[in-house]
Amino acid sequence: MQKVRAAAVGIGEVPSGRFPERSEIEAAILACRDAILDAGMAPTDIDVVMPVGALASRHFNVDLVFSRLCEELGMLRSAKMNVQVMSGGATSSSMLAIAEGLIAGGLARNVLCIHSDAVGSLPKQAGIDLFSTTGVSEEWEAPYGHNMNAVGALAANRYMHETGTTEEELASVCVALRQWAQLNPHAMFRTPLTIEEVLASKMVATPLRAKHCNMLADGAAAFIVARAEDAPHITKTPVYVRGHGSLVTHYTVSQDTNLARLGFEEAGAEAYAKAGIGPEHMQLAQIYDAYPVWPLITLDGLKLCRGERAGAFVAAGETSPGGSLPMTTNGGMLSQGHTAVGGGIAVLVEAFRQLMGKAGERQVANLVNAVETASGGTWMDSHVTILSKEY
Amino acid sequence: MTNSSRPLPQPSRWSAGYWEAAAERRFVVQECRSCDRPIMYPKRVCPHCLGDDLGWRASPGKGEIYAVTAQLAGPPTGFADRLPYVVAIIRLDEGVQLMSNIVGDGALEARIGDRVSVGFEDAGGTVLPVFRLDESEVAR
């Protein structure tokens, strides 16, 4: 069991969706402002700013790299370092680990983590093409028409083959996430969804249909990480980082030799060991999705389904509102929207929000422990973080 | 959208031999002459021993499907007029994996575990190794 060294003390987020009138910098400024206010801090309390890599606009990303947020938000001559962290969809977990490490090493005190992007406002084909180059080999995969839907499809194909998971069970992941999104005012899709509707939607990339696939969205979210010993003096609702585990399993999906498992079993075992608590203590699973197969792979690897197959567990409603293990209560990328790297940031910020008791209509009662996961590129890595309200 | 905008491989200095062989309708797998292991896709140094005495070994181009998906909609630029097409991860009998297309008879019904053999497709001047289902699989 490791010493608890860091805690989240503030969060901010803007709604996800298509907001062509809202620029990435505006969304970033508002999310950061809200996180600083939520923590009851002044901008001058922040000593490290960590902007996540943005994909839609090179110019915006360059602004993030070169400290624009410090200038926009009153952190000049108080912030000591502005440094980009980027590991794609895994950045939520990896930047939290890096912030924790800097804090534990005495190199930072209050770290502001921020993601903003506007991939939802890209023309449709530009969005498809952008995500056909993220974690896709230009030489070895792109010439064969590989793309992000194919990644989710190949993994679903392999996972269903190895586990006997059905199309209905795969669709039930989308339905469970939508049930939560109906309670989330920041979600892109809030209308009810049924298994029949998923299975009646157009086949896109076998076995995935249109409603198995995420939709690109604009969005921004921010959080502040502080020293564990400072956290109770900063806020009444600190969320402690208990343990993190991770493993890189590929760059190109075609090189993964265990596509139905990835590295979640190993990452989970590491995170549980560091936290000193196990799957039986988890009351909320904030699981990185993007496509419905990934939460199933993750639930299995983290041993969260009490010995059941993840597909059967989700189809039985165990991860839906009222179920025994609420999962991804913001609606995930499938329903809150795929904001590029931000899909994972939204999942992590929702974990903080729930543990802070600020999740409104979808608040999970009596919550103490949660597990958060993430993965980047074409699910190149498996990240698991254990978070608690107390320790 | 036409085939001309389809992305084609731009060989690196160390992968050129693979594509040159393909242009001659030969299928090869990279090998490390220090540790004798097969490597796919071709690398600059051996990922097993970090040696750089690398070469090519002729491969029968046989293996089985590890994962497969038929693309029916929403393709990347350059592939709209190829729909439907089949993307697969092939596990070669040498034990290494690569991505390719399944083409020919029965491709849209290809399944995990199906035996496949290499073939070659001329994609606007570049020859790409692709795979076909073995006859026993098509007859299934």
Coordinates of C-alpha atoms in Angstrom, one line a residue:
Chain A
M1 CA 0.0 0.0 0.0
Q2 CA 1.4 3.4 -0.9
K3 CA 1.3 6.7 1.0
V4 CA -1.5 8.9 -0.3
R5 CA 0.2 12.0 -1.7
A6 CA -2.2 13.9 -3.9
A7 CA -5.9 14.9 -4.1
A8 CA -8.2 16.5 -6.6
V9 CA -9.6 19.7 -5.0
G10 CA -11.5 21.4 -7.8
I11 CA -13.3 20.6 -11.1
G12 CA -14.7 22.6 -14.1
E13 CA -16.4 21.5 -17.3
V14 CA -18.4 23.0 -20.1
P15 CA -21.2 21.1 -22.0
S16 CA -20.1 18.6 -24.7
G17 CA -21.6 18.7 -28.2
R18 CA -21.4 20.9 -31.3
F19 CA -20.7 24.5 -30.3
P20 CA -19.3 26.2 -33.4
E21 CA -19.7 29.6 -31.7
R22 CA -17.6 28.5 -28.7
S23 CA -13.9 28.5 -29.5
E24 CA -11.5 26.0 -27.9
I25 CA -9.8 28.8 -26.0
E26 CA -13.1 30.2 -24.6
A27 CA -14.1 26.7 -23.5
A28 CA -10.6 26.2 -21.9
I29 CA -10.7 29.5 -20.1
L30 CA -14.2 28.8 -18.7
A31 CA -13.4 25.2 -17.6
C32 CA -10.2 26.5 -15.8
R33 CA -12.0 29.4 -14.2
D34 CA -14.7 27.0 -12.9
A35 CA -12.1 24.6 -11.5
I36 CA -10.1 27.4 -9.7
L37 CA -13.4 28.8 -8.2
D38 CA -14.6 25.3 -7.3
A39 CA -11.3 24.8 -5.3
G40 CA -11.8 28.1 -3.7
M41 CA -8.4 29.2 -5.0
A42 CA -7.0 32.2 -6.6
P43 CA -5.1 31.8 -10.0
T44 CA -1.9 32.7 -8.2
D45 CA -2.2 29.5 -6.1
I46 CA -1.5 27.4 -9.2
D47 CA 2.1 26.7 -9.8
V48 CA 2.0 24.2 -12.6
V49 CA -0.4 24.3 -15.6
M50 CA -0.8 21.1 -17.6
P51 CA -2.7 21.5 -20.9
V52 CA -3.5 18.3 -22.7
G53 CA -2.7 18.0 -26.4
A54 CA -5.5 19.3 -28.7
L55 CA -6.1 17.7 -32.1
A56 CA -8.5 19.9 -34.1
S57 CA -6.4 23.0 -34.3
R58 CA -2.6 23.2 -34.4
H59 CA -2.6 26.9 -33.6
F60 CA -4.7 26.4 -30.5
N61 CA -2.5 23.6 -29.4
V62 CA 0.6 25.8 -29.9
D63 CA -1.1 28.4 -27.7
L64 CA -1.6 25.8 -25.0
V65 CA 2.0 24.8 -25.2
F66 CA 3.2 28.4 -25.0
S67 CA 1.4 29.4 -21.8
R68 CA -1.6 31.2 -23.2
L69 CA -3.8 30.0 -20.3
C70 CA -1.4 31.6 -17.8
E71 CA -1.8 34.9 -19.6
E72 CA -5.6 34.6 -19.9
L73 CA -6.2 33.5 -16.3
G74 CA -3.9 35.8 -14.3
M75 CA -1.2 33.3 -13.6
L76 CA 1.8 35.2 -15.0
R77 CA 4.7 35.5 -12.6
S78 CA 3.1 33.0 -10.2
A79 CA 2.9 29.9 -12.4
K80 CA 6.3 28.2 -12.5
M81 CA 5.8 25.8 -15.3
N82 CA 3.4 25.3 -18.2
V83 CA 3.9 21.8 -19.7
Q84 CA 1.9 19.8 -22.1
V85 CA 1.1 16.2 -21.3
M86 CA -0.2 14.0 -24.0
S87 CA -0.9 10.3 -24.3
G88 CA -4.1 10.5 -26.3
G89 CA -7.2 9.1 -24.5
A90 CA -5.0 7.9 -21.7
T91 CA -3.9 11.4 -20.7
S92 CA -6.6 11.7 -18.0
S93 CA -4.9 8.9 -16.0
S94 CA -1.3 9.7 -17.1
M95 CA -1.5 13.4 -16.3
L96 CA -3.0 12.7 -12.9
A97 CA -0.1 10.3 -12.3
I98 CA 2.4 12.9 -13.5
A99 CA 0.8 15.6 -11.3
E100 CA 0.9 13.2 -8.4
G101 CA 4.6 12.5 -9.0
L102 CA 5.5 16.2 -9.2
I103 CA 3.6 16.9 -6.0
A104 CA 5.1 13.9 -4.2
G105 CA 8.6 15.0 -5.3
G106 CA 8.1 18.5 -4.1
L107 CA 8.3 19.9 -7.6
A108 CA 4.7 21.2 -7.6
R109 CA 2.1 22.2 -5.1
N110 CA -1.1 22.9 -7.0
V111 CA -1.4 21.6 -10.6
L112 CA -4.1 22.8 -13.0
C113 CA -4.9 20.1 -15.6
I114 CA -6.9 21.3 -18.6
H115 CA -8.3 19.8 -21.8
S116 CA -10.2 21.6 -24.5
D117 CA -10.8 20.7 -28.2
A118 CA -13.3 21.2 -30.9
V119 CA -13.2 18.0 -33.0
G120 CA -17.1 18.0 -33.1
S121 CA -17.1 21.1 -35.2
L122 CA -14.7 19.6 -37.8
P123 CA -16.3 18.6 -41.1
K124 CA -17.5 14.9 -40.9
Q125 CA -14.9 13.5 -43.3
A126 CA -12.1 15.5 -41.6
G127 CA -13.1 14.0 -38.3
I128 CA -13.0 10.4 -39.7
D129 CA -9.6 11.1 -41.3
L130 CA -8.2 12.6 -38.1
F131 CA -9.0 9.5 -36.1
S132 CA -7.8 7.3 -39.0
T133 CA -4.3 8.6 -38.2
T134 CA -4.3 8.5 -34.4
G135 CA -2.5 5.3 -33.4
V136 CA -2.8 4.0 -37.0
S137 CA 0.4 3.2 -38.9
E138 CA 0.7 5.3 -42.0
E139 CA 2.7 2.6 -43.7
W140 CA 1.3 -0.7 -42.3
E141 CA -2.4 0.0 -41.7
A142 CA -3.7 3.1 -43.4
P143 CA -3.2 1.6 -46.9
Y144 CA -5.7 -1.1 -46.0
G145 CA -8.5 1.4 -45.1
H146 CA -8.0 1.1 -41.3
N147 CA -9.8 3.6 -39.2
M148 CA -11.1 4.1 -35.6
N149 CA -14.4 2.3 -36.1
A150 CA -12.4 -0.6 -37.4
V151 CA -10.3 -0.6 -34.2
G152 CA -13.5 -0.8 -32.0
A153 CA -14.9 -3.5 -34.4
L154 CA -11.7 -5.7 -34.5
A155 CA -11.6 -5.7 -30.7
A156 CA -15.3 -6.4 -30.4
N157 CA -15.0 -9.3 -32.9
R158 CA -12.1 -10.8 -31.0
Y159 CA -13.8 -10.2 -27.6
M160 CA -17.1 -11.7 -28.7
H161 CA -15.3 -14.7 -30.1
E162 CA -13.3 -15.4 -26.9
T163 CA -16.1 -14.7 -24.4
G164 CA -19.4 -15.6 -26.2
T165 CA -20.7 -12.0 -25.6
T166 CA -23.8 -11.3 -27.8
E167 CA -24.8 -8.4 -30.0
E168 CA -27.5 -7.6 -27.5
E169 CA -25.0 -7.5 -24.6
L170 CA -22.7 -5.2 -26.6
A171 CA -25.7 -2.9 -27.3
S172 CA -26.6 -2.9 -23.6
V173 CA -23.4 -1.0 -22.9
C174 CA -24.6 1.9 -25.1
V175 CA -28.1 1.7 -23.5
A176 CA -26.6 1.8 -19.9
L177 CA -24.4 4.8 -20.8
R178 CA -27.4 6.6 -22.3
Q179 CA -29.5 6.1 -19.2
W180 CA -26.8 7.9 -17.2
A181 CA -26.4 10.6 -19.9
Q182 CA -30.2 11.4 -19.6
L183 CA -29.3 12.7 -16.1
N184 CA -26.3 14.7 -17.3
P185 CA -26.9 18.3 -18.6
H186 CA -23.4 18.3 -20.1
A187 CA -24.1 15.3 -22.3
M188 CA -24.5 15.5 -26.1
F189 CA -27.1 12.7 -26.3
R190 CA -29.9 12.7 -23.7
T191 CA -32.8 11.0 -25.5
P192 CA -33.7 7.4 -24.4
L193 CA -32.1 4.6 -26.3
T194 CA -33.1 0.9 -26.5
I195 CA -31.2 -2.3 -27.5
E196 CA -33.7 -2.7 -30.4
E197 CA -32.8 0.8 -31.7
V198 CA -29.0 0.0 -31.5
L199 CA -29.5 -3.3 -33.3
A200 CA -31.8 -1.7 -35.9
S201 CA -29.2 1.0 -36.8
K202 CA -27.1 0.8 -39.9
M203 CA -24.2 -1.7 -39.9
V204 CA -21.0 0.4 -40.1
A205 CA -18.1 -2.0 -39.4
T206 CA -19.1 -5.5 -38.4
P207 CA -20.1 -6.2 -35.7
L208 CA -20.6 -2.4 -34.9
R209 CA -23.7 -0.5 -36.0
A210 CA -24.0 3.3 -36.2
K211 CA -25.4 3.5 -32.6
H212 CA -22.5 1.4 -31.3
C213 CA -20.2 4.2 -32.4
N214 CA -19.3 7.4 -30.7
M215 CA -19.9 10.9 -32.1
L216 CA -17.2 13.6 -32.1
A217 CA -17.9 16.5 -29.9
D218 CA -16.5 19.9 -28.7
G219 CA -15.8 20.1 -25.0
A220 CA -13.5 21.1 -22.2
A221 CA -12.8 20.0 -18.6
A222 CA -10.3 20.9 -16.0
F223 CA -9.2 19.7 -12.5
I224 CA -6.8 20.8 -9.9
V225 CA -4.5 18.4 -8.0
A226 CA -3.0 19.4 -4.7
R227 CA -0.9 17.9 -1.9
A228 CA -2.9 15.4 0.1
E229 CA -2.0 17.1 3.4
D230 CA -3.1 20.5 2.0
A231 CA -6.4 19.2 0.5
P232 CA -8.7 19.2 3.5
H233 CA -7.7 22.9 4.1
I234 CA -8.4 23.8 0.5
T235 CA -11.8 22.1 0.2
K236 CA -14.4 20.2 2.2
T237 CA -14.6 17.6 -0.6
P238 CA -11.1 16.4 -1.5
V239 CA -10.7 13.2 -3.6
Y240 CA -7.6 11.3 -2.8
V241 CA -5.5 9.4 -5.4
R242 CA -4.9 6.0 -3.8
G243 CA -3.1 4.1 -6.5
H244 CA -2.4 3.9 -10.2
G245 CA -1.4 1.0 -12.5
S246 CA -0.8 0.9 -16.2
L247 CA 0.7 -1.1 -19.1
V248 CA 1.4 -0.4 -22.7
T249 CA 0.3 -3.3 -25.0
H250 CA 0.7 -1.9 -28.5
Y251 CA 1.1 1.1 -30.8
T252 CA -0.8 -0.4 -33.8
V253 CA -3.8 -2.5 -32.9
S254 CA -2.6 -5.2 -35.3
Q255 CA 0.4 -5.9 -33.0
D256 CA -1.7 -6.6 -29.9
T257 CA -1.4 -10.3 -29.1
N258 CA -4.3 -10.2 -26.6
L259 CA -6.8 -7.9 -28.0
A260 CA -9.7 -9.2 -25.9
R261 CA -7.9 -8.5 -22.7
L262 CA -5.3 -5.7 -23.3
G263 CA -3.5 -4.9 -20.1
F264 CA -6.3 -4.2 -17.7
E265 CA -5.8 -7.2 -15.5
E266 CA -2.1 -6.2 -14.9
A267 CA -2.9 -2.5 -14.5
G268 CA -5.8 -3.3 -12.1
A269 CA -3.7 -5.6 -9.9
E270 CA -1.0 -2.9 -9.6
A271 CA -3.6 -0.2 -8.8
Y272 CA -5.4 -2.3 -6.2
A273 CA -2.2 -3.3 -4.6
K274 CA -1.0 0.3 -4.3
A275 CA -4.4 1.4 -2.9
G276 CA -4.6 -1.5 -0.5
I277 CA -8.3 -2.0 -1.5
G278 CA -9.8 -4.3 -4.1
P279 CA -12.6 -4.7 -6.6
E280 CA -15.0 -5.5 -3.8
H281 CA -14.6 -2.0 -2.4
M282 CA -15.4 -0.2 -5.7
Q283 CA -18.8 1.5 -5.7
L284 CA -18.4 3.4 -8.9
A285 CA -16.6 2.4 -12.1
Q286 CA -15.6 5.4 -14.3
I287 CA -14.6 3.4 -17.4
Y288 CA -13.1 4.8 -20.6
D289 CA -15.4 3.7 -23.4
A290 CA -15.5 5.2 -26.9
Y291 CA -16.8 1.9 -28.3
P292 CA -18.9 -0.6 -26.3
V293 CA -16.4 -3.4 -26.2
W294 CA -13.8 -1.5 -24.2
P295 CA -15.8 -1.2 -21.0
L296 CA -16.5 -4.9 -21.1
I297 CA -12.8 -5.7 -21.5
T298 CA -12.1 -3.3 -18.6
L299 CA -14.8 -4.7 -16.3
D300 CA -13.5 -8.2 -16.8
G301 CA -9.8 -7.2 -16.3
L302 CA -10.7 -5.3 -13.1
K303 CA -12.8 -8.2 -11.8
L304 CA -15.7 -5.9 -11.1
C305 CA -18.5 -8.3 -12.2
R306 CA -18.5 -10.7 -9.2
G307 CA -17.4 -13.6 -11.4
E308 CA -20.0 -12.9 -14.1
R309 CA -19.2 -12.2 -17.8
A310 CA -19.1 -8.4 -18.2
G311 CA -21.7 -8.5 -21.0
A312 CA -24.2 -10.4 -18.9
F313 CA -23.5 -8.1 -16.0
V314 CA -24.2 -4.9 -18.0
A315 CA -27.2 -6.4 -19.8
A316 CA -28.7 -7.2 -16.4
G317 CA -28.7 -3.5 -15.6
E318 CA -26.0 -3.8 -12.9
T319 CA -24.1 -0.7 -14.3
S320 CA -27.3 1.4 -15.0
P321 CA -28.9 3.8 -12.6
G322 CA -30.1 1.8 -9.7
G323 CA -27.7 -1.0 -10.4
S324 CA -25.1 -2.5 -8.0
L325 CA -22.1 -0.9 -9.8
P326 CA -22.9 2.5 -11.4
M327 CA -20.6 2.8 -14.5
T328 CA -19.5 5.9 -16.3
T329 CA -22.3 8.1 -14.9
N330 CA -21.5 11.0 -17.2
G331 CA -22.6 8.8 -20.2
G332 CA -19.1 8.2 -21.5
M333 CA -17.9 9.1 -25.0
L334 CA -20.8 7.1 -26.4
S335 CA -23.4 9.6 -24.9
Q336 CA -21.6 12.6 -23.5
G337 CA -19.6 12.9 -26.7
H338 CA -16.1 12.1 -27.9
T339 CA -14.2 15.3 -27.4
A340 CA -10.9 13.6 -28.5
V341 CA -8.5 13.3 -25.4
G342 CA -11.3 14.9 -23.4
G343 CA -13.5 11.8 -23.5
G344 CA -11.2 10.4 -20.9
I345 CA -10.9 13.7 -19.0
A346 CA -14.7 13.8 -18.7
V347 CA -14.7 10.3 -17.3
L348 CA -12.1 11.3 -14.7
V349 CA -13.7 14.6 -13.8
E350 CA -17.0 12.7 -13.3
A351 CA -15.3 10.4 -10.9
F352 CA -14.1 13.4 -8.9
R353 CA -17.6 15.0 -9.2
Q354 CA -19.3 11.9 -7.8
L355 CA -16.8 11.5 -5.0
M356 CA -17.2 15.2 -4.2
G357 CA -20.9 14.7 -4.0
K358 CA -21.6 17.2 -6.7
A359 CA -23.3 15.0 -9.4
G360 CA -26.8 16.3 -8.8
E361 CA -29.6 14.1 -10.1
R362 CA -27.2 11.2 -10.9
Q363 CA -25.3 11.3 -7.6
V364 CA -24.4 7.8 -6.4
A365 CA -25.3 7.6 -2.7
N366 CA -22.8 6.8 0.1
L367 CA -19.9 6.8 -2.3
V368 CA -16.4 6.4 -0.9
N369 CA -14.3 4.5 -3.5
A370 CA -14.2 4.6 -7.3
V371 CA -12.1 3.2 -10.0
E372 CA -11.2 5.2 -13.1
T373 CA -9.7 3.9 -16.3
A374 CA -8.3 5.3 -19.6
S375 CA -6.6 4.2 -22.8
G376 CA -4.9 6.1 -25.6
G377 CA -4.7 5.9 -29.4
T378 CA -6.0 2.5 -30.5
W379 CA -6.2 1.3 -26.9
M380 CA -2.4 1.2 -26.8
D381 CA -2.3 1.2 -23.0
S382 CA -4.4 0.3 -20.0
H383 CA -4.6 2.7 -17.1
V384 CA -6.4 2.2 -13.8
T385 CA -6.6 4.7 -10.9
I386 CA -8.3 4.1 -7.5
L387 CA -9.8 7.3 -6.0
S388 CA -11.4 7.7 -2.6
K389 CA -13.2 10.3 -0.6
E390 CA -11.3 9.2 2.5
Y391 CA -8.4 7.0 3.4
Chain B
M1 CA -13.3 10.3 -54.0
T2 CA -11.2 8.1 -56.2
N3 CA -8.5 5.5 -55.7
S4 CA -5.9 8.1 -56.4
S5 CA -6.4 9.6 -52.9
R6 CA -6.1 6.3 -51.2
P7 CA -3.1 6.4 -48.8
L8 CA -0.2 4.3 -50.0
P9 CA 2.8 3.2 -48.1
Q10 CA 5.9 5.4 -48.2
P11 CA 8.7 2.9 -47.6
S12 CA 11.4 3.8 -45.1
R13 CA 15.0 3.0 -45.6
W14 CA 14.6 -0.2 -43.7
S15 CA 11.2 -1.3 -45.0
A16 CA 12.0 -0.8 -48.7
G17 CA 12.9 -4.5 -49.2
Y18 CA 9.4 -5.6 -48.1
W19 CA 7.7 -3.4 -50.7
E20 CA 10.3 -4.3 -53.4
A21 CA 9.5 -8.0 -52.8
A22 CA 5.8 -7.3 -52.9
A23 CA 6.3 -5.5 -56.2
E24 CA 7.7 -8.8 -57.5
R25 CA 4.8 -10.7 -56.0
R26 CA 7.0 -12.2 -53.3
F27 CA 6.0 -12.2 -49.7
V28 CA 8.8 -11.8 -47.1
V29 CA 9.0 -11.4 -43.4
Q30 CA 11.8 -9.5 -41.7
E31 CA 14.3 -11.6 -39.7
C32 CA 17.0 -10.8 -37.2
R33 CA 20.2 -12.6 -38.1
S34 CA 21.5 -12.1 -34.5
C35 CA 18.6 -13.8 -32.6
D36 CA 17.0 -15.5 -35.6
R37 CA 13.5 -14.2 -34.8
P38 CA 10.9 -13.1 -37.3
I39 CA 9.8 -9.5 -37.1
M40 CA 6.6 -7.8 -38.4
Y41 CA 6.1 -5.1 -39.3
P42 CA 9.7 -4.4 -40.3
K43 CA 11.7 -2.4 -37.8
R44 CA 14.9 -0.4 -37.8
V45 CA 16.4 -2.5 -35.0
C46 CA 15.3 -5.9 -33.7
P47 CA 12.8 -5.3 -30.9
H48 CA 14.0 -8.5 -29.2
C49 CA 17.8 -8.1 -29.1
L50 CA 18.2 -4.5 -30.5
G51 CA 20.6 -5.9 -33.1
D52 CA 20.6 -4.3 -36.6
D53 CA 21.7 -7.2 -38.7
L54 CA 18.3 -7.6 -40.3
G55 CA 17.3 -9.3 -43.5
W56 CA 14.3 -10.9 -45.2
R57 CA 13.1 -14.5 -45.2
A58 CA 10.8 -15.8 -47.8
S59 CA 7.4 -16.6 -46.3
P60 CA 4.7 -18.9 -47.6
G61 CA 2.3 -16.1 -46.5
K62 CA 0.0 -18.5 -44.7
G63 CA -1.8 -17.9 -41.5
E64 CA -5.1 -17.4 -39.8
I65 CA -7.4 -14.6 -39.0
Y66 CA -7.0 -13.2 -35.5
A67 CA -9.7 -10.5 -35.8
V68 CA -11.8 -9.2 -38.7
T69 CA -14.3 -6.5 -39.6
A70 CA -16.2 -5.7 -42.8
Q71 CA -16.3 -2.0 -43.5
L72 CA -19.7 -1.0 -44.8
A73 CA -19.9 2.8 -44.1
G74 CA -17.9 5.8 -42.9
P75 CA -14.6 5.0 -44.5
P76 CA -11.5 7.2 -44.5
T77 CA -10.7 9.3 -47.5
G78 CA -9.8 7.2 -50.5
F79 CA -11.9 4.1 -49.6
A80 CA -15.5 5.2 -50.4
D81 CA -15.5 3.4 -53.7
R82 CA -14.0 0.3 -52.2
L83 CA -16.9 -0.4 -49.8
P84 CA -17.6 -3.0 -48.7
Y85 CA -14.0 -4.0 -47.8
V86 CA -12.6 -6.3 -45.1
V87 CA -9.9 -5.3 -42.6
A88 CA -8.2 -8.1 -40.7
I89 CA -5.4 -8.8 -38.3
I90 CA -3.6 -11.9 -39.7
R91 CA -1.5 -14.1 -37.5
L92 CA 1.1 -15.7 -39.8
D93 CA 2.3 -19.2 -39.2
E94 CA 5.7 -17.6 -38.3
G95 CA 3.9 -16.2 -35.2
V96 CA 3.9 -12.6 -36.2
Q97 CA 0.9 -10.4 -36.9
L98 CA 0.1 -7.9 -39.6
M99 CA -2.9 -5.9 -40.8
S100 CA -4.3 -6.5 -44.3
N101 CA -7.4 -6.8 -46.4
I102 CA -9.3 -10.1 -47.0
V103 CA -10.3 -10.2 -50.6
G104 CA -11.9 -12.6 -53.0
D105 CA -14.5 -15.3 -52.5
G106 CA -16.2 -15.3 -49.1
A107 CA -14.3 -12.3 -47.8
L108 CA -17.4 -10.6 -46.3
E109 CA -18.1 -13.8 -44.3
A110 CA -14.5 -14.3 -43.1
R111 CA -14.3 -15.4 -39.5
I112 CA -11.7 -15.6 -36.7
G113 CA -9.6 -18.8 -37.2
D114 CA -10.1 -18.9 -40.9
R115 CA -7.0 -20.0 -42.8
V116 CA -5.7 -17.4 -45.3
S117 CA -3.0 -17.2 -47.9
V118 CA -1.2 -14.1 -49.3
G119 CA -2.1 -12.6 -52.6
F120 CA -1.1 -9.3 -54.2
E121 CA -3.1 -6.3 -55.2
D122 CA -2.0 -3.5 -57.5
A123 CA -3.0 -0.2 -55.8
G124 CA -2.1 2.5 -58.3
G125 CA 1.5 1.4 -58.8
T126 CA 2.2 0.1 -55.3
V127 CA 1.6 -3.7 -54.8
L128 CA 0.0 -4.5 -51.4
P129 CA 0.1 -7.9 -49.9
V130 CA -3.6 -9.0 -49.3
F131 CA -5.0 -12.2 -48.1
R132 CA -7.6 -14.7 -49.5
L133 CA -9.6 -17.3 -47.7
D134 CA -8.2 -20.8 -48.4
E135 CA -10.6 -22.9 -50.5
S136 CA -11.6 -25.1 -47.6
E137 CA -12.9 -22.0 -45.8
V138 CA -14.8 -20.7 -48.8
A139 CA -16.5 -24.1 -49.3
R140 CA -17.7 -24.1 -45.7

